[in-house]
Short mmCIF file of C-alpha atoms in Angstrom, two decimals:
data_model
loop_
_atom_site.label_atom_id
_atom_site.label_comp_id
_atom_site.label_asym_id
_atom_site.label_seq_id
_atom_site.Cartn_x
_atom_site.Cartn_y
_atom_site.Cartn_z
CA UNK A 120 12.95 -50.39 -90.27
CA UNK A 121 13.95 -50.36 -86.63
CA UNK A 122 11.52 -53.24 -86.05
CA UNK A 123 13.14 -55.24 -88.86
CA UNK A 124 16.58 -54.50 -87.44
CA UNK A 125 15.44 -55.69 -84.00
CA UNK A 126 14.02 -58.90 -85.49
CA UNK A 127 17.39 -59.60 -87.09
CA UNK A 128 19.48 -58.99 -83.99
CA UNK A 129 17.13 -60.96 -81.73
CA UNK A 130 18.16 -64.22 -83.38
CA UNK A 131 21.78 -63.69 -82.36
CA UNK A 132 20.79 -63.13 -78.72
CA UNK A 133 18.76 -66.33 -78.51
CA UNK A 134 20.68 -68.68 -80.79
CA UNK A 135 24.03 -67.63 -79.33
CA UNK A 136 23.11 -68.75 -75.82
CA UNK A 137 21.67 -71.98 -77.21
CA UNK A 138 24.90 -72.67 -79.09
CA UNK A 139 26.92 -72.13 -75.92
CA UNK A 140 24.65 -74.61 -74.13
CA UNK A 141 25.24 -77.12 -76.94
CA UNK A 142 29.01 -76.85 -76.91
CA UNK A 143 30.00 -76.33 -73.27
CA UNK A 144 29.27 -78.59 -70.36
CA UNK A 145 27.86 -77.14 -67.18
CA UNK A 146 31.16 -76.82 -65.30
CA UNK A 147 32.58 -74.43 -67.94
CA UNK A 148 29.40 -72.86 -69.30
CA UNK A 149 29.37 -69.85 -66.98
CA UNK A 150 32.68 -68.52 -68.25
CA UNK A 151 31.68 -69.23 -71.85
CA UNK A 152 28.43 -67.30 -71.42
CA UNK A 153 30.38 -64.48 -69.75
CA UNK A 154 32.61 -64.18 -72.82
CA UNK A 155 29.57 -64.42 -75.09
CA UNK A 156 27.75 -61.64 -73.25
CA UNK A 157 30.95 -59.55 -73.25
CA UNK A 158 30.69 -59.34 -77.02
CA UNK A 159 27.15 -58.00 -76.72
CA UNK A 160 28.06 -55.53 -74.01
CA UNK A 161 31.03 -54.20 -75.97
CA UNK A 162 28.55 -52.36 -78.21
CA UNK A 163 27.76 -49.65 -75.61
CA UNK A 164 31.51 -49.15 -75.18
CA UNK A 165 32.44 -48.49 -78.81
CA UNK A 166 29.13 -47.59 -80.47
CA UNK A 167 28.41 -44.20 -78.84
CA UNK A 168 32.04 -43.09 -79.15
CA UNK A 169 32.19 -43.80 -82.88
CA UNK A 170 28.61 -42.67 -83.48
CA UNK A 171 29.05 -39.38 -81.64
CA UNK A 172 31.97 -38.26 -83.77
CA UNK A 173 30.37 -39.56 -86.99
CA UNK A 174 27.32 -37.38 -86.29
CA UNK A 175 29.51 -34.32 -85.68
CA UNK A 176 31.62 -34.88 -88.80
CA UNK A 177 29.25 -36.33 -91.42
CA UNK A 178 25.75 -36.15 -89.93
CA UNK A 179 23.42 -38.80 -88.53
CA UNK A 180 23.09 -40.64 -91.86
CA UNK A 181 26.73 -41.72 -91.63
CA UNK A 182 25.91 -43.87 -88.58
CA UNK A 183 23.46 -45.97 -90.58
CA UNK A 184 25.83 -46.31 -93.53
CA UNK A 185 28.46 -47.66 -91.14
CA UNK A 186 25.96 -50.08 -89.62
CA UNK A 187 24.95 -51.23 -93.11
CA UNK A 188 28.54 -52.04 -94.05
CA UNK A 189 29.16 -53.70 -90.68
CA UNK A 190 25.98 -55.76 -91.05
CA UNK A 191 27.03 -56.99 -94.50
CA UNK A 192 30.41 -58.08 -93.13
CA UNK A 193 28.74 -59.97 -90.26
CA UNK A 194 26.30 -61.64 -92.67
CA UNK A 195 29.20 -62.87 -94.80
CA UNK A 196 31.05 -64.18 -91.75
CA UNK A 197 27.98 -66.02 -90.45
CA UNK A 198 27.19 -67.52 -93.85
CA UNK A 199 30.68 -68.61 -94.86
CA UNK A 200 32.58 -69.08 -91.59
CA UNK A 201 30.21 -69.92 -88.73
CA UNK A 202 29.57 -73.64 -88.28
CA UNK A 203 26.36 -75.23 -87.01
CA UNK A 204 26.50 -76.58 -83.45
CA UNK A 205 25.12 -80.07 -83.06
CA UNK A 206 23.73 -81.08 -79.71
CA UNK A 207 24.62 -84.64 -78.69
CA UNK A 208 21.37 -85.66 -77.05
CA UNK A 209 22.81 -88.93 -75.78
CA UNK A 210 25.12 -86.90 -73.56
CA UNK A 211 22.21 -85.09 -71.97
CA UNK A 212 19.91 -88.09 -71.77
CA UNK A 213 16.77 -86.50 -73.16
CA UNK A 214 16.80 -88.42 -76.43
CA UNK A 215 17.79 -91.65 -74.75
CA UNK A 216 14.81 -91.41 -72.39
CA UNK A 217 12.49 -90.88 -75.33
CA UNK A 218 14.04 -93.87 -77.09
CA UNK A 219 13.57 -96.18 -74.12
CA UNK A 220 9.91 -95.30 -73.92
CA UNK A 221 9.61 -95.87 -77.66
CA UNK A 222 10.41 -99.58 -77.52
CA UNK A 223 7.91 -102.13 -76.18
CA UNK A 224 8.73 -103.63 -72.83
CA UNK A 225 9.37 -107.10 -74.23
CA UNK A 226 11.87 -105.73 -76.74
CA UNK A 227 13.79 -104.04 -73.93
CA UNK A 228 14.08 -107.19 -71.83
CA UNK A 229 14.40 -110.00 -74.39
CA UNK A 230 16.71 -108.51 -76.99
CA UNK A 231 19.96 -110.46 -77.46
CA UNK A 232 21.62 -107.86 -79.65
CA UNK A 233 24.79 -106.15 -78.63
CA UNK A 234 23.94 -103.29 -76.16
CA UNK A 235 26.39 -100.89 -77.81
CA UNK A 236 24.74 -101.49 -81.18
CA UNK A 237 21.30 -100.90 -79.68
CA UNK A 238 22.43 -97.63 -78.07
CA UNK A 239 23.97 -96.49 -81.35
CA UNK A 240 20.76 -97.28 -83.23
CA UNK A 241 18.64 -95.65 -80.56
CA UNK A 242 20.55 -92.40 -80.68
CA UNK A 243 19.87 -92.05 -84.42
CA UNK A 244 16.09 -91.95 -83.95
CA UNK A 245 14.80 -88.40 -84.40
CA UNK A 246 11.35 -87.26 -83.40
CA UNK A 247 9.90 -84.91 -85.98
CA UNK A 248 7.80 -81.99 -84.76
CA UNK A 249 6.04 -79.12 -86.41
CA UNK A 250 7.91 -75.85 -85.96
CA UNK A 251 6.11 -73.37 -83.74
CA UNK A 252 7.91 -70.00 -83.49
CA UNK A 253 5.84 -69.08 -80.43
CA UNK A 254 6.52 -72.26 -78.46
CA UNK A 255 9.32 -70.55 -76.51
CA UNK A 256 6.75 -68.25 -74.91
CA UNK A 257 5.13 -71.19 -73.14
CA UNK A 258 8.22 -71.39 -70.93
CA UNK A 259 7.10 -68.17 -69.24
CA UNK A 260 4.34 -70.12 -67.52
CA UNK A 261 7.01 -71.60 -65.25
CA UNK A 262 7.54 -69.37 -62.18
CA UNK A 263 11.33 -69.69 -62.12
CA UNK A 264 11.62 -68.64 -65.79
CA UNK A 265 9.40 -65.61 -65.18
CA UNK A 266 11.28 -64.56 -62.03
CA UNK A 267 14.67 -64.49 -63.75
CA UNK A 268 13.27 -62.96 -66.93
CA UNK A 269 11.75 -60.11 -64.91
CA UNK A 270 14.98 -59.65 -62.92
CA UNK A 271 17.02 -59.20 -66.09
CA UNK A 272 14.24 -57.00 -67.49
CA UNK A 273 14.33 -54.54 -64.59
CA UNK A 274 18.14 -54.41 -64.38
CA UNK A 275 18.76 -54.19 -68.12
CA UNK A 276 15.70 -52.01 -68.75
CA UNK A 277 16.78 -49.45 -66.16
CA UNK A 278 20.22 -49.28 -67.75
CA UNK A 279 18.66 -48.95 -71.20
CA UNK A 280 16.42 -46.13 -69.98
CA UNK A 281 19.41 -44.21 -68.62
CA UNK A 282 21.07 -44.52 -72.02
CA UNK A 283 18.04 -42.74 -73.49
CA UNK A 284 17.95 -40.10 -70.73
CA UNK A 285 21.66 -39.37 -70.78
CA UNK A 286 22.30 -37.47 -74.06
CA UNK A 287 19.70 -34.69 -73.62
CA UNK A 288 20.46 -34.35 -69.89
CA UNK A 289 24.23 -34.13 -70.37
CA UNK A 290 23.78 -31.63 -73.19
CA UNK A 291 21.32 -29.44 -71.27
CA UNK A 292 23.02 -29.67 -67.84
CA UNK A 293 26.70 -29.79 -68.74
CA UNK A 294 26.75 -28.47 -72.33
CA UNK A 295 28.46 -31.57 -73.75
CA UNK A 296 28.65 -32.09 -77.51
CA UNK A 297 27.63 -35.32 -79.26
CA UNK A 298 31.25 -36.46 -79.35
CA UNK A 299 31.80 -35.83 -75.64
CA UNK A 300 28.50 -37.50 -74.76
CA UNK A 301 29.74 -40.54 -76.69
CA UNK A 302 32.95 -40.57 -74.66
CA UNK A 303 30.97 -40.77 -71.42
CA UNK A 304 29.79 -44.21 -72.53
CA UNK A 305 33.29 -45.56 -71.95
CA UNK A 306 32.38 -45.88 -68.27
CA UNK A 307 29.25 -48.08 -68.68
CA UNK A 308 30.92 -50.02 -71.47
CA UNK A 309 33.90 -50.90 -69.30
CA UNK A 310 31.57 -51.75 -66.42
CA UNK A 311 29.69 -54.22 -68.57
CA UNK A 312 32.72 -55.82 -70.22
CA UNK A 313 34.75 -56.18 -67.01
CA UNK A 314 31.66 -57.23 -65.07
CA UNK A 315 30.74 -59.90 -67.59
CA UNK A 316 34.19 -61.49 -67.59
CA UNK A 317 34.37 -61.26 -63.79
CA UNK A 318 30.91 -62.78 -63.33
CA UNK A 319 31.60 -65.65 -65.74
CA UNK A 320 34.76 -66.68 -63.91
CA UNK A 321 33.07 -66.56 -60.51
CA UNK A 322 30.06 -68.47 -61.83
CA UNK A 323 32.08 -71.53 -62.81
CA UNK A 324 34.35 -71.31 -59.76
CA UNK A 325 31.55 -71.38 -57.21
CA UNK A 326 29.47 -73.90 -59.18
CA UNK A 327 32.38 -76.35 -59.34
CA UNK A 328 33.11 -75.77 -55.66
CA UNK A 329 29.49 -76.46 -54.70
CA UNK A 330 29.14 -79.47 -56.99
CA UNK A 331 32.32 -81.02 -55.56
CA UNK A 332 30.60 -81.14 -52.16
CA UNK A 333 27.75 -83.15 -53.74
CA UNK A 334 30.02 -85.62 -55.47
CA UNK A 335 30.12 -83.77 -58.78
CA UNK A 336 26.42 -82.97 -59.00
CA UNK A 337 25.66 -79.36 -59.98
CA UNK A 338 22.30 -77.61 -59.74
CA UNK A 339 21.19 -74.34 -61.37
CA UNK A 340 21.03 -72.59 -57.99
CA UNK A 341 24.82 -72.83 -57.87
CA UNK A 342 24.84 -70.05 -60.48
CA UNK A 343 23.51 -67.61 -57.88
CA UNK A 344 27.01 -66.97 -56.58
CA UNK A 345 28.03 -64.59 -53.74
CA UNK A 346 28.67 -61.69 -56.13
CA UNK A 347 24.95 -61.57 -56.99
CA UNK A 348 23.75 -60.38 -53.59
CA UNK A 349 25.78 -57.20 -52.98
CA UNK A 350 25.06 -56.26 -56.59
CA UNK A 351 21.31 -56.91 -56.35
CA UNK A 352 20.68 -55.40 -52.91
CA UNK A 353 23.29 -52.60 -52.74
CA UNK A 354 25.31 -51.67 -55.84
CA UNK A 355 22.53 -51.78 -58.45
CA UNK A 356 19.89 -49.73 -56.61
CA UNK A 357 22.46 -47.37 -55.05
CA UNK A 358 24.09 -46.59 -58.40
CA UNK A 359 20.66 -45.81 -59.85
CA UNK A 360 20.08 -43.31 -57.04
CA UNK A 361 23.51 -41.76 -57.43
CA UNK A 362 23.20 -41.33 -61.19
CA UNK A 363 19.96 -39.35 -61.29
CA UNK A 364 20.29 -37.09 -58.24
CA UNK A 365 23.74 -35.65 -59.06
CA UNK A 366 22.47 -34.69 -62.52
CA UNK A 367 19.34 -33.11 -61.06
CA UNK A 368 21.33 -31.21 -58.42
CA UNK A 369 23.99 -30.10 -60.92
CA UNK A 370 26.93 -31.90 -59.35
CA UNK A 371 30.06 -32.72 -61.31
CA UNK A 372 29.40 -34.82 -64.39
CA UNK A 373 32.05 -37.26 -63.19
CA UNK A 374 29.80 -38.46 -60.37
CA UNK A 375 27.11 -39.65 -62.74
CA UNK A 376 29.67 -41.03 -65.21
CA UNK A 377 31.25 -43.19 -62.51
CA UNK A 378 27.87 -44.24 -61.12
CA UNK A 379 26.64 -45.34 -64.54
CA UNK A 380 29.72 -47.53 -64.90
CA UNK A 381 29.06 -49.00 -61.45
CA UNK A 382 25.40 -49.62 -62.30
CA UNK A 383 26.37 -51.48 -65.48
CA UNK A 384 28.91 -53.56 -63.56
CA UNK A 385 26.24 -54.44 -60.97
CA UNK A 386 23.65 -55.12 -63.67
CA UNK A 387 25.89 -57.73 -65.27
CA UNK A 388 26.36 -59.48 -61.88
CA UNK A 389 22.59 -60.06 -61.96
CA UNK A 390 22.13 -60.54 -65.70
CA UNK A 391 24.80 -63.19 -66.35
CA UNK A 392 23.97 -65.51 -63.40
CA UNK A 393 20.24 -65.22 -64.18
CA UNK A 394 20.72 -66.20 -67.83
CA UNK A 395 23.18 -68.96 -66.89
CA UNK A 396 20.62 -70.27 -64.40
CA UNK A 397 17.94 -70.46 -67.10
CA UNK A 398 20.23 -72.16 -69.62
CA UNK A 399 21.31 -74.72 -67.00
CA UNK A 400 17.76 -75.34 -65.76
CA UNK A 401 16.30 -75.74 -69.26
CA UNK A 402 19.45 -77.02 -70.96
CA UNK A 403 17.59 -78.94 -73.66
CA UNK A 404 15.89 -75.69 -74.78
CA UNK A 405 18.65 -73.17 -74.17
CA UNK A 406 17.80 -71.00 -77.19
CA UNK A 407 14.07 -71.08 -76.43
CA UNK A 408 14.38 -70.09 -72.78
CA UNK A 409 16.81 -67.32 -73.77
CA UNK A 410 14.32 -66.08 -76.35
CA UNK A 411 11.53 -66.05 -73.74
CA UNK A 412 13.70 -64.12 -71.30
CA UNK A 413 14.75 -61.74 -74.07
CA UNK A 414 11.11 -60.96 -74.82
CA UNK A 415 10.39 -60.01 -71.22
CA UNK A 416 13.64 -58.04 -70.96
CA UNK A 417 13.01 -56.07 -74.14
CA UNK A 418 9.41 -55.33 -73.18
CA UNK A 419 10.62 -53.78 -69.92
CA UNK A 420 13.41 -51.97 -71.75
CA UNK A 421 10.78 -50.50 -74.07
CA UNK A 422 8.41 -49.54 -71.24
CA UNK A 423 11.04 -47.99 -68.99
CA UNK A 424 12.61 -46.11 -71.90
CA UNK A 425 9.22 -44.76 -73.00
CA UNK A 426 8.35 -43.41 -69.57
CA UNK A 427 11.85 -42.21 -68.62
CA UNK A 428 11.99 -38.91 -70.52
CA UNK A 429 8.39 -37.80 -69.78
CA UNK A 430 8.93 -38.64 -66.10
CA UNK A 431 12.23 -36.75 -66.15
CA UNK A 432 10.48 -33.65 -67.45
CA UNK A 433 7.77 -34.02 -64.80
CA UNK A 434 9.73 -34.86 -61.63
CA UNK A 435 13.42 -34.79 -62.57
CA UNK A 436 15.99 -37.55 -63.20
CA UNK A 437 16.60 -38.12 -59.48
CA UNK A 438 13.11 -39.44 -58.79
CA UNK A 439 13.06 -41.43 -62.04
CA UNK A 440 16.21 -43.37 -61.21
CA UNK A 441 15.03 -43.71 -57.60
CA UNK A 442 12.01 -45.54 -59.01
CA UNK A 443 14.27 -47.76 -61.14
CA UNK A 444 16.45 -48.54 -58.12
CA UNK A 445 13.53 -49.48 -55.88
CA UNK A 446 12.07 -51.66 -58.63
CA UNK A 447 15.32 -53.63 -58.81
CA UNK A 448 15.77 -53.72 -55.03
CA UNK A 449 12.28 -55.17 -54.49
CA UNK A 450 12.70 -57.87 -57.13
CA UNK A 451 16.04 -58.92 -55.63
CA UNK A 452 14.11 -60.64 -52.82
CA UNK A 453 12.60 -63.02 -55.38
CA UNK A 454 16.11 -63.89 -56.56
CA UNK A 455 16.96 -64.71 -52.95
CA UNK A 456 13.85 -66.87 -52.77
CA UNK A 457 15.04 -68.78 -55.85
CA UNK A 458 18.40 -69.39 -54.20
CA UNK A 459 16.69 -70.89 -51.15
CA UNK A 460 13.64 -72.59 -52.66
CA UNK A 461 14.76 -72.93 -56.27
CA UNK A 462 14.82 -76.75 -56.46
CA UNK A 463 11.26 -77.02 -55.16
CA UNK A 464 10.02 -74.29 -57.49
CA UNK A 465 11.67 -75.95 -60.48
CA UNK A 466 10.29 -79.33 -59.43
CA UNK A 467 6.80 -77.81 -59.46
CA UNK A 468 7.36 -77.00 -63.14
CA UNK A 469 8.89 -80.39 -63.91
CA UNK A 470 12.52 -79.27 -64.09
#
């Protein structure tokens, strides 16, 4: 049943980013994606708090009854309220290029019809293709897609692993109840929500500033804004270190609570620009590239979560989160490479 639930929620992750790419132009897309991701990150803020007290009061089954009711409400809202986004291909040029190649050369040069009428007729031509649910995975063959997918996978996966490590460690080390453990998730939740809004604003600000210097031309590398680098090289790995070791050494629980919030804030400074970069670079397949990145991210979330608790029992939480921090620190150099050599790497893949 958990697999079925994951299949259902995965569509919202992928289609949501694609819808944002359809609706918002590049100069305002960063902030829109920041708001969109804020909704996803709000779950860790409210979910554990509500779930912790539901478990204490009515048992673990009550959590799933609440999720069932909430899911039914969301289904009704999507079905009756949510409208389909329609991508205007003529704005982006992809369809127009296909149309031009569709007409014979003599028709292009000798036609005496009104140009506006021709353009209108051209934009109504639709190329039919067979649906292939796995076609999004082919995007992972492009180096720049894989680099950013892995970056979000390590950052998000490490955070996800800590969420799995935290309840038993806080209960065993500090004697916290389920309700109090849930309250500790306020810190990471606030870090993600504030970080997402902050990152989205900065993303558009620096992209517009950089594009103005090129006469209004923006490139995906503009999404790798100055806030990415202190987060990737300092805050993210350091907060991993300072979450695990205080728990292992028995320091005050507040140290790890604050550090987890800082790690989630830093994670979002990497996550949001990386996903915005992919949507900008592959704007005609925003949902597909998001789905490909989601697959890589969730695989790493699964792997790191699976090994986290056995490693904790073997070597302690300090060394486990040290490993997570070094993994993220090492991969940050590839993000820096994309900032410097990104256009050439994308050109190699045809983007």
